[in-house]
């Protein structure tokens, strides 16, 4: 009231808005939890999809940065009659002559199987491929031996074998020094490789020295795959001449590929799948928003006497709208905060289990919270407008 006796409508401060907005939430805690849960599930689904995808891509990007994108592979294709072609025995030496080539190595397929011991039935091969390998293979692939040692000029002549990470697990070989039954001979395990992102076929292989394969396993000396490292600016140039250099007599029977391109394609596939899962998360969030809107409509109907009393005491329509809009925003904000925590926890748990770094993009967190507030504003708009248009007398008469 002013000095002239005129009534002046009171204004709601920010604290008043929060207080009246939380009044309805405090009186119906179970309904609030269930409504917020729908929003939380939607936000958690979206954030975990983004976080898990970002964590996996971060690990892949680090691997590509470490290994480089200048790796090319050369493999035999098919003959003009549909048969299997083969690379010449001198393919490695010929490719090494290309100027921009920095390193080249090779493996060759061997017709043999490896078993944990000589009592395993012949058919139980565990899908482990036996490959002859050159001693410079880790250099070409930036590979790393997880335990033990790689083949050298001495051990590559004797019955020694290095197991890929998957092959070691399938054979239940955890430490070097054990023996395995390979091609009717006992071979000593000299090392176990760490996983190789750009040469995944080696993870499930048993690798023996080139000369060992020729001496003990009947290897014919023809490589089945060449791994070529070139100078970064000259990758495409080297790629264009590799087929003709590796097999001058039949360049059309040679396949040249770039493993990093396959990884990029896999990443694009992962992004497509992530987009699909994000869409499902958005649907869950929409359902949660509808639940919030339903909760607010019911709240308006149940609180008609309160609305009538507040209107009778001088509250304006705008203040009534603001009260219920604030209540809707607080309800969805509660669900959004819970969803962010849940989504971050899911991302952290999954990334840790996979051995990845935990990456939760800040834009996903801020975008998720902003989206919840938008959902809250849209969900609470109609109930707020309906509450503000309710005549005081009609509201007070409601039971």
GROMACS .gro file of C-alpha atoms in nm:
model
  399
    1UNK     CA    1   0.000   0.000   0.000
    2UNK     CA    2   0.129   0.349  -0.091
    3UNK     CA    3   0.097   0.669   0.113
    4UNK     CA    4  -0.207   0.767  -0.092
    5UNK     CA    5  -0.389   0.452   0.016
    6UNK     CA    6  -0.364   0.279  -0.320
    7UNK     CA    7  -0.298  -0.095  -0.327
    8UNK     CA    8   0.016  -0.200  -0.507
    9UNK     CA    9   0.051  -0.556  -0.622
   10UNK     CA   10   0.350  -0.730  -0.461
   11UNK     CA   11   0.622  -0.866  -0.684
   12UNK     CA   12   0.765  -1.215  -0.644
   13UNK     CA   13   1.139  -1.229  -0.588
   14UNK     CA   14   1.349  -1.514  -0.723
   15UNK     CA   15   1.350  -1.674  -0.377
   16UNK     CA   16   0.970  -1.645  -0.361
   17UNK     CA   17   0.937  -1.812  -0.702
   18UNK     CA   18   1.156  -2.103  -0.591
   19UNK     CA   19   0.966  -2.134  -0.263
   20UNK     CA   20   0.620  -2.145  -0.417
   21UNK     CA   21   0.750  -2.366  -0.700
   22UNK     CA   22   0.883  -2.627  -0.460
   23UNK     CA   23   0.571  -2.622  -0.243
   24UNK     CA   24   0.387  -2.867  -0.468
   25UNK     CA   25   0.694  -3.087  -0.506
   26UNK     CA   26   0.745  -3.122  -0.132
   27UNK     CA   27   0.387  -3.228  -0.068
   28UNK     CA   28   0.388  -3.508  -0.330
   29UNK     CA   29   0.737  -3.665  -0.315
   30UNK     CA   30   0.648  -4.004  -0.468
   31UNK     CA   31   0.478  -3.848  -0.770
   32UNK     CA   32   0.773  -3.614  -0.812
   33UNK     CA   33   1.023  -3.901  -0.806
   34UNK     CA   34   0.830  -4.104  -1.062
   35UNK     CA   35   0.786  -3.807  -1.295
   36UNK     CA   36   1.151  -3.703  -1.264
   37UNK     CA   37   1.257  -4.063  -1.326
   38UNK     CA   38   1.117  -4.056  -1.679
   39UNK     CA   39   1.321  -3.745  -1.761
   40UNK     CA   40   1.629  -3.891  -1.589
   41UNK     CA   41   1.614  -4.211  -1.794
   42UNK     CA   42   1.592  -4.015  -2.119
   43UNK     CA   43   1.884  -3.787  -2.032
   44UNK     CA   44   2.092  -4.079  -1.897
   45UNK     CA   45   2.032  -4.278  -2.217
   46UNK     CA   46   2.138  -3.989  -2.439
   47UNK     CA   47   2.440  -3.892  -2.227
   48UNK     CA   48   2.566  -4.249  -2.191
   49UNK     CA   49   2.543  -4.306  -2.567
   50UNK     CA   50   2.741  -3.989  -2.636
   51UNK     CA   51   2.989  -4.061  -2.356
   52UNK     CA   52   3.055  -4.423  -2.454
   53UNK     CA   53   3.090  -4.327  -2.819
   54UNK     CA   54   3.329  -4.042  -2.733
   55UNK     CA   55   3.534  -4.269  -2.504
   56UNK     CA   56   3.572  -4.537  -2.771
   57UNK     CA   57   3.661  -4.281  -3.039
   58UNK     CA   58   3.918  -4.122  -2.809
   59UNK     CA   59   4.095  -4.456  -2.772
   60UNK     CA   60   4.078  -4.516  -3.147
   61UNK     CA   61   4.210  -4.169  -3.227
   62UNK     CA   62   4.502  -4.218  -2.988
   63UNK     CA   63   4.583  -4.550  -3.153
   64UNK     CA   64   4.575  -4.389  -3.498
   65UNK     CA   65   4.793  -4.102  -3.380
   66UNK     CA   66   5.042  -4.348  -3.231
   67UNK     CA   67   5.043  -4.595  -3.518
   68UNK     CA   68   5.000  -4.340  -3.794
   69UNK     CA   69   4.784  -4.347  -4.104
   70UNK     CA   70   5.071  -4.427  -4.343
   71UNK     CA   71   5.036  -4.806  -4.320
   72UNK     CA   72   4.944  -4.990  -4.641
   73UNK     CA   73   4.881  -5.362  -4.680
   74UNK     CA   74   4.945  -5.571  -4.990
   75UNK     CA   75   4.772  -5.908  -5.029
   76UNK     CA   76   4.714  -6.151  -5.317
   77UNK     CA   77   4.381  -6.119  -5.496
   78UNK     CA   78   4.221  -6.353  -5.747
   79UNK     CA   79   4.342  -6.470  -6.086
   80UNK     CA   80   4.150  -6.394  -6.403
   81UNK     CA   81   4.003  -6.744  -6.380
   82UNK     CA   82   3.875  -6.694  -6.025
   83UNK     CA   83   4.149  -6.886  -5.850
   84UNK     CA   84   4.366  -6.767  -5.563
   85UNK     CA   85   4.670  -6.565  -5.665
   86UNK     CA   86   4.998  -6.546  -5.475
   87UNK     CA   87   5.268  -6.287  -5.422
   88UNK     CA   88   5.624  -6.354  -5.542
   89UNK     CA   89   5.882  -6.461  -5.287
   90UNK     CA   90   6.083  -6.145  -5.364
   91UNK     CA   91   5.785  -5.911  -5.311
   92UNK     CA   92   5.930  -5.765  -4.990
   93UNK     CA   93   6.265  -5.687  -5.152
   94UNK     CA   94   6.099  -5.528  -5.455
   95UNK     CA   95   5.866  -5.307  -5.249
   96UNK     CA   96   6.160  -5.195  -5.033
   97UNK     CA   97   6.310  -5.030  -5.342
   98UNK     CA   98   6.028  -4.772  -5.362
   99UNK     CA   99   6.183  -4.442  -5.254
  100UNK     CA  100   5.924  -4.311  -5.001
  101UNK     CA  101   5.886  -4.655  -4.834
  102UNK     CA  102   6.026  -4.636  -4.480
  103UNK     CA  103   5.977  -4.997  -4.374
  104UNK     CA  104   5.819  -5.315  -4.507
  105UNK     CA  105   5.759  -5.655  -4.352
  106UNK     CA  106   5.546  -5.958  -4.427
  107UNK     CA  107   5.370  -6.266  -4.298
  108UNK     CA  108   5.298  -6.587  -4.482
  109UNK     CA  109   5.019  -6.835  -4.429
  110UNK     CA  110   5.132  -7.177  -4.308
  111UNK     CA  111   4.930  -7.498  -4.345
  112UNK     CA  112   4.953  -7.604  -3.981
  113UNK     CA  113   4.756  -7.587  -3.659
  114UNK     CA  114   4.856  -7.511  -3.303
  115UNK     CA  115   4.725  -7.684  -2.989
  116UNK     CA  116   4.778  -7.646  -2.616
  117UNK     CA  117   4.933  -7.996  -2.610
  118UNK     CA  118   4.960  -8.310  -2.823
  119UNK     CA  119   4.648  -8.466  -2.668
  120UNK     CA  120   4.399  -8.215  -2.810
  121UNK     CA  121   4.173  -8.360  -3.085
  122UNK     CA  122   4.278  -8.249  -3.433
  123UNK     CA  123   3.953  -8.068  -3.507
  124UNK     CA  124   3.972  -7.837  -3.204
  125UNK     CA  125   4.189  -7.569  -3.365
  126UNK     CA  126   4.029  -7.270  -3.184
  127UNK     CA  127   4.043  -7.091  -3.523
  128UNK     CA  128   4.407  -6.995  -3.462
  129UNK     CA  129   4.599  -6.926  -3.782
  130UNK     CA  130   4.969  -7.008  -3.807
  131UNK     CA  131   5.178  -6.745  -3.988
  132UNK     CA  132   5.541  -6.717  -4.082
  133UNK     CA  133   5.667  -6.374  -3.978
  134UNK     CA  134   5.974  -6.165  -4.049
  135UNK     CA  135   6.175  -6.030  -3.761
  136UNK     CA  136   6.104  -5.666  -3.854
  137UNK     CA  137   5.724  -5.708  -3.832
  138UNK     CA  138   5.678  -5.511  -3.502
  139UNK     CA  139   5.861  -5.213  -3.654
  140UNK     CA  140   5.630  -5.199  -3.955
  141UNK     CA  141   5.318  -5.229  -3.739
  142UNK     CA  142   5.440  -5.029  -3.438
  143UNK     CA  143   5.356  -5.347  -3.250
  144UNK     CA  144   5.438  -5.419  -2.888
  145UNK     CA  145   5.516  -5.745  -2.711
  146UNK     CA  146   5.308  -5.761  -2.394
  147UNK     CA  147   5.531  -6.022  -2.229
  148UNK     CA  148   5.838  -6.213  -2.333
  149UNK     CA  149   6.032  -6.121  -2.648
  150UNK     CA  150   5.978  -6.103  -3.022
  151UNK     CA  151   6.158  -6.331  -3.266
  152UNK     CA  152   6.515  -6.231  -3.350
  153UNK     CA  153   6.777  -6.354  -3.595
  154UNK     CA  154   6.867  -6.637  -3.357
  155UNK     CA  155   6.528  -6.755  -3.229
  156UNK     CA  156   6.362  -6.724  -3.570
  157UNK     CA  157   6.559  -7.030  -3.687
  158UNK     CA  158   6.444  -7.259  -3.406
  159UNK     CA  159   6.103  -7.387  -3.292
  160UNK     CA  160   5.983  -7.073  -3.118
  161UNK     CA  161   5.643  -6.906  -3.150
  162UNK     CA  162   5.495  -6.569  -3.057
  163UNK     CA  163   5.121  -6.570  -2.985
  164UNK     CA  164   4.876  -6.293  -3.062
  165UNK     CA  165   4.669  -6.162  -2.772
  166UNK     CA  166   4.356  -6.355  -2.872
  167UNK     CA  167   4.547  -6.672  -2.961
  168UNK     CA  168   4.718  -6.674  -2.620
  169UNK     CA  169   4.382  -6.644  -2.448
  170UNK     CA  170   4.232  -6.927  -2.652
  171UNK     CA  171   4.527  -7.153  -2.575
  172UNK     CA  172   4.523  -7.048  -2.209
  173UNK     CA  173   4.886  -6.938  -2.231
  174UNK     CA  174   4.947  -6.649  -1.995
  175UNK     CA  175   5.325  -6.637  -1.970
  176UNK     CA  176   5.610  -6.717  -2.211
  177UNK     CA  177   5.826  -7.024  -2.157
  178UNK     CA  178   5.551  -7.282  -2.204
  179UNK     CA  179   5.540  -7.521  -2.496
  180UNK     CA  180   5.262  -7.570  -2.751
  181UNK     CA  181   5.207  -7.844  -3.007
  182UNK     CA  182   5.243  -7.691  -3.354
  183UNK     CA  183   5.263  -7.884  -3.679
  184UNK     CA  184   5.362  -8.212  -3.508
  185UNK     CA  185   5.645  -8.034  -3.324
  186UNK     CA  186   5.686  -7.880  -2.980
  187UNK     CA  187   5.736  -7.503  -3.003
  188UNK     CA  188   5.842  -7.281  -2.712
  189UNK     CA  189   5.634  -6.968  -2.657
  190UNK     CA  190   5.885  -6.682  -2.662
  191UNK     CA  191   5.639  -6.394  -2.634
  192UNK     CA  192   5.279  -6.275  -2.631
  193UNK     CA  193   5.176  -5.971  -2.834
  194UNK     CA  194   4.964  -5.681  -2.720
  195UNK     CA  195   4.651  -5.618  -2.935
  196UNK     CA  196   4.724  -5.457  -3.272
  197UNK     CA  197   4.445  -5.217  -3.380
  198UNK     CA  198   4.565  -5.185  -3.742
  199UNK     CA  199   4.641  -5.555  -3.789
  200UNK     CA  200   4.366  -5.732  -3.600
  201UNK     CA  201   4.425  -6.054  -3.794
  202UNK     CA  202   4.749  -6.103  -3.598
  203UNK     CA  203   4.567  -6.105  -3.263
  204UNK     CA  204   4.431  -6.452  -3.335
  205UNK     CA  205   4.750  -6.592  -3.491
  206UNK     CA  206   5.055  -6.791  -3.388
  207UNK     CA  207   5.368  -6.642  -3.549
  208UNK     CA  208   5.684  -6.838  -3.616
  209UNK     CA  209   6.011  -6.732  -3.778
  210UNK     CA  210   6.034  -6.731  -4.158
  211UNK     CA  211   6.316  -6.985  -4.170
  212UNK     CA  212   6.155  -7.195  -3.897
  213UNK     CA  213   5.836  -7.218  -4.103
  214UNK     CA  214   6.034  -7.330  -4.408
  215UNK     CA  215   6.237  -7.585  -4.213
  216UNK     CA  216   5.974  -7.741  -3.985
  217UNK     CA  217   5.634  -7.661  -4.137
  218UNK     CA  218   5.681  -7.684  -4.513
  219UNK     CA  219   5.627  -7.313  -4.579
  220UNK     CA  220   5.675  -7.225  -4.948
  221UNK     CA  221   5.816  -6.875  -4.885
  222UNK     CA  222   5.533  -6.682  -5.055
  223UNK     CA  223   5.405  -6.394  -4.836
  224UNK     CA  224   5.033  -6.371  -4.780
  225UNK     CA  225   5.039  -6.007  -4.665
  226UNK     CA  226   5.289  -5.720  -4.681
  227UNK     CA  227   5.281  -5.432  -4.431
  228UNK     CA  228   5.428  -5.118  -4.583
  229UNK     CA  229   5.510  -4.788  -4.411
  230UNK     CA  230   5.567  -4.487  -4.634
  231UNK     CA  231   5.645  -4.121  -4.584
  232UNK     CA  232   5.321  -3.949  -4.480
  233UNK     CA  233   5.295  -3.707  -4.778
  234UNK     CA  234   5.360  -3.986  -5.030
  235UNK     CA  235   5.104  -4.243  -4.908
  236UNK     CA  236   4.878  -4.215  -5.212
  237UNK     CA  237   5.173  -4.216  -5.453
  238UNK     CA  238   5.314  -4.531  -5.298
  239UNK     CA  239   4.971  -4.685  -5.295
  240UNK     CA  240   4.935  -4.632  -5.669
  241UNK     CA  241   5.256  -4.824  -5.756
  242UNK     CA  242   5.247  -5.098  -5.493
  243UNK     CA  243   5.055  -5.353  -5.697
  244UNK     CA  244   5.283  -5.326  -5.998
  245UNK     CA  245   5.594  -5.334  -5.780
  246UNK     CA  246   5.492  -5.627  -5.557
  247UNK     CA  247   5.390  -5.844  -5.855
  248UNK     CA  248   5.512  -5.695  -6.185
  249UNK     CA  249   5.391  -5.994  -6.386
  250UNK     CA  250   5.031  -5.975  -6.262
  251UNK     CA  251   4.956  -5.640  -6.092
  252UNK     CA  252   4.580  -5.693  -6.133
  253UNK     CA  253   4.605  -5.994  -5.900
  254UNK     CA  254   4.716  -5.776  -5.606
  255UNK     CA  255   4.497  -5.605  -5.347
  256UNK     CA  256   4.626  -5.287  -5.180
  257UNK     CA  257   4.439  -5.142  -4.883
  258UNK     CA  258   4.481  -4.890  -4.606
  259UNK     CA  259   4.378  -5.021  -4.261
  260UNK     CA  260   4.313  -4.671  -4.126
  261UNK     CA  261   4.039  -4.633  -4.389
  262UNK     CA  262   3.869  -4.942  -4.249
  263UNK     CA  263   3.890  -4.794  -3.900
  264UNK     CA  264   3.742  -4.469  -4.028
  265UNK     CA  265   3.456  -4.666  -4.184
  266UNK     CA  266   3.402  -4.849  -3.857
  267UNK     CA  267   3.393  -4.518  -3.675
  268UNK     CA  268   3.133  -4.389  -3.923
  269UNK     CA  269   2.926  -4.701  -3.854
  270UNK     CA  270   2.960  -4.640  -3.480
  271UNK     CA  271   2.842  -4.283  -3.529
  272UNK     CA  272   2.537  -4.405  -3.723
  273UNK     CA  273   2.454  -4.648  -3.443
  274UNK     CA  274   2.504  -4.370  -3.190
  275UNK     CA  275   2.260  -4.150  -3.382
  276UNK     CA  276   2.002  -4.430  -3.369
  277UNK     CA  277   2.050  -4.475  -2.995
  278UNK     CA  278   2.030  -4.099  -2.944
  279UNK     CA  279   1.697  -4.107  -3.122
  280UNK     CA  280   1.574  -4.375  -2.883
  281UNK     CA  281   1.698  -4.164  -2.591
  282UNK     CA  282   1.510  -3.865  -2.731
  283UNK     CA  283   1.192  -4.074  -2.746
  284UNK     CA  284   1.243  -4.173  -2.382
  285UNK     CA  285   1.293  -3.806  -2.294
  286UNK     CA  286   0.977  -3.711  -2.482
  287UNK     CA  287   0.782  -3.973  -2.288
  288UNK     CA  288   0.928  -3.830  -1.968
  289UNK     CA  289   0.820  -3.481  -2.072
  290UNK     CA  290   0.467  -3.604  -2.134
  291UNK     CA  291   0.471  -3.757  -1.786
  292UNK     CA  292   0.575  -3.421  -1.640
  293UNK     CA  293   0.295  -3.245  -1.830
  294UNK     CA  294   0.043  -3.498  -1.701
  295UNK     CA  295   0.171  -3.452  -1.345
  296UNK     CA  296   0.134  -3.075  -1.373
  297UNK     CA  297  -0.221  -3.097  -1.514
  298UNK     CA  298  -0.323  -3.323  -1.225
  299UNK     CA  299  -0.150  -3.089  -0.982
  300UNK     CA  300  -0.351  -2.792  -1.113
  301UNK     CA  301  -0.678  -2.983  -1.075
  302UNK     CA  302  -0.594  -3.094  -0.722
  303UNK     CA  303  -0.483  -2.748  -0.609
  304UNK     CA  304  -0.776  -2.542  -0.733
  305UNK     CA  305  -0.865  -2.424  -0.379
  306UNK     CA  306  -0.506  -2.305  -0.332
  307UNK     CA  307  -0.519  -2.122  -0.666
  308UNK     CA  308  -0.851  -1.957  -0.574
  309UNK     CA  309  -0.717  -1.851  -0.234
  310UNK     CA  310  -0.403  -1.699  -0.380
  311UNK     CA  311  -0.605  -1.516  -0.644
  312UNK     CA  312  -0.841  -1.384  -0.374
  313UNK     CA  313  -0.542  -1.255  -0.176
  314UNK     CA  314  -0.420  -1.055  -0.473
  315UNK     CA  315  -0.198  -1.288  -0.677
  316UNK     CA  316  -0.207  -1.198  -1.044
  317UNK     CA  317  -0.254  -1.438  -1.331
  318UNK     CA  318   0.111  -1.390  -1.422
  319UNK     CA  319   0.220  -1.492  -1.074
  320UNK     CA  320   0.006  -1.805  -1.088
  321UNK     CA  321   0.154  -1.892  -1.428
  322UNK     CA  322   0.502  -1.832  -1.293
  323UNK     CA  323   0.438  -2.054  -0.991
  324UNK     CA  324   0.336  -2.359  -1.193
  325UNK     CA  325   0.593  -2.296  -1.464
  326UNK     CA  326   0.864  -2.281  -1.198
  327UNK     CA  327   0.733  -2.604  -1.047
  328UNK     CA  328   0.755  -2.776  -1.386
  329UNK     CA  329   1.105  -2.642  -1.449
  330UNK     CA  330   1.225  -2.755  -1.106
  331UNK     CA  331   1.073  -3.100  -1.160
  332UNK     CA  332   1.249  -3.152  -1.494
  333UNK     CA  333   1.572  -2.998  -1.362
  334UNK     CA  334   1.566  -3.256  -1.085
  335UNK     CA  335   1.523  -3.532  -1.341
  336UNK     CA  336   1.793  -3.380  -1.564
  337UNK     CA  337   2.046  -3.366  -1.282
  338UNK     CA  338   1.972  -3.727  -1.192
  339UNK     CA  339   2.003  -3.825  -1.558
  340UNK     CA  340   2.343  -3.654  -1.590
  341UNK     CA  341   2.473  -3.839  -1.283
  342UNK     CA  342   2.331  -4.171  -1.403
  343UNK     CA  343   2.460  -4.127  -1.759
  344UNK     CA  344   2.807  -4.029  -1.636
  345UNK     CA  345   2.816  -4.332  -1.406
  346UNK     CA  346   2.714  -4.568  -1.689
  347UNK     CA  347   2.977  -4.416  -1.920
  348UNK     CA  348   3.249  -4.443  -1.655
  349UNK     CA  349   3.161  -4.804  -1.572
  350UNK     CA  350   3.151  -4.920  -1.934
  351UNK     CA  351   3.465  -4.730  -2.042
  352UNK     CA  352   3.658  -4.861  -1.742
  353UNK     CA  353   3.549  -5.217  -1.817
  354UNK     CA  354   3.672  -5.177  -2.176
  355UNK     CA  355   4.000  -5.018  -2.068
  356UNK     CA  356   3.918  -4.681  -2.231
  357UNK     CA  357   3.964  -4.333  -2.098
  358UNK     CA  358   3.639  -4.192  -1.959
  359UNK     CA  359   3.521  -3.906  -2.181
  360UNK     CA  360   3.197  -3.722  -2.108
  361UNK     CA  361   3.174  -3.421  -2.344
  362UNK     CA  362   3.085  -3.097  -2.167
  363UNK     CA  363   2.853  -3.002  -2.450
  364UNK     CA  364   2.652  -3.322  -2.391
  365UNK     CA  365   2.610  -3.240  -2.021
  366UNK     CA  366   2.516  -2.875  -2.079
  367UNK     CA  367   2.298  -2.968  -2.376
  368UNK     CA  368   2.118  -3.234  -2.172
  369UNK     CA  369   2.044  -2.989  -1.890
  370UNK     CA  370   1.929  -2.723  -2.137
  371UNK     CA  371   1.705  -2.980  -2.306
  372UNK     CA  372   1.545  -3.075  -1.975
  373UNK     CA  373   1.465  -2.712  -1.902
  374UNK     CA  374   1.312  -2.675  -2.248
  375UNK     CA  375   1.105  -2.988  -2.188
  376UNK     CA  376   0.999  -2.848  -1.850
  377UNK     CA  377   0.896  -2.516  -2.001
  378UNK     CA  378   0.692  -2.683  -2.277
  379UNK     CA  379   0.539  -2.939  -2.040
  380UNK     CA  380   0.442  -2.679  -1.781
  381UNK     CA  381   0.315  -2.409  -2.015
  382UNK     CA  382  -0.036  -2.542  -2.069
  383UNK     CA  383  -0.102  -2.632  -1.702
  384UNK     CA  384   0.033  -2.291  -1.596
  385UNK     CA  385  -0.190  -2.105  -1.839
  386UNK     CA  386  -0.489  -2.315  -1.735
  387UNK     CA  387  -0.425  -2.242  -1.367
  388UNK     CA  388  -0.393  -1.866  -1.431
  389UNK     CA  389  -0.725  -1.852  -1.619
  390UNK     CA  390  -0.922  -2.022  -1.345
  391UNK     CA  391  -1.174  -1.777  -1.188
  392UNK     CA  392  -1.114  -1.736  -0.809
  393UNK     CA  393  -1.472  -1.811  -0.717
  394UNK     CA  394  -1.482  -2.128  -0.923
  395UNK     CA  395  -1.148  -2.239  -0.781
  396UNK     CA  396  -1.259  -2.177  -0.420
  397UNK     CA  397  -1.581  -2.369  -0.475
  398UNK     CA  398  -1.389  -2.676  -0.606
  399UNK     CA  399  -1.352  -2.971  -0.367
   0.00000   0.00000   0.00000
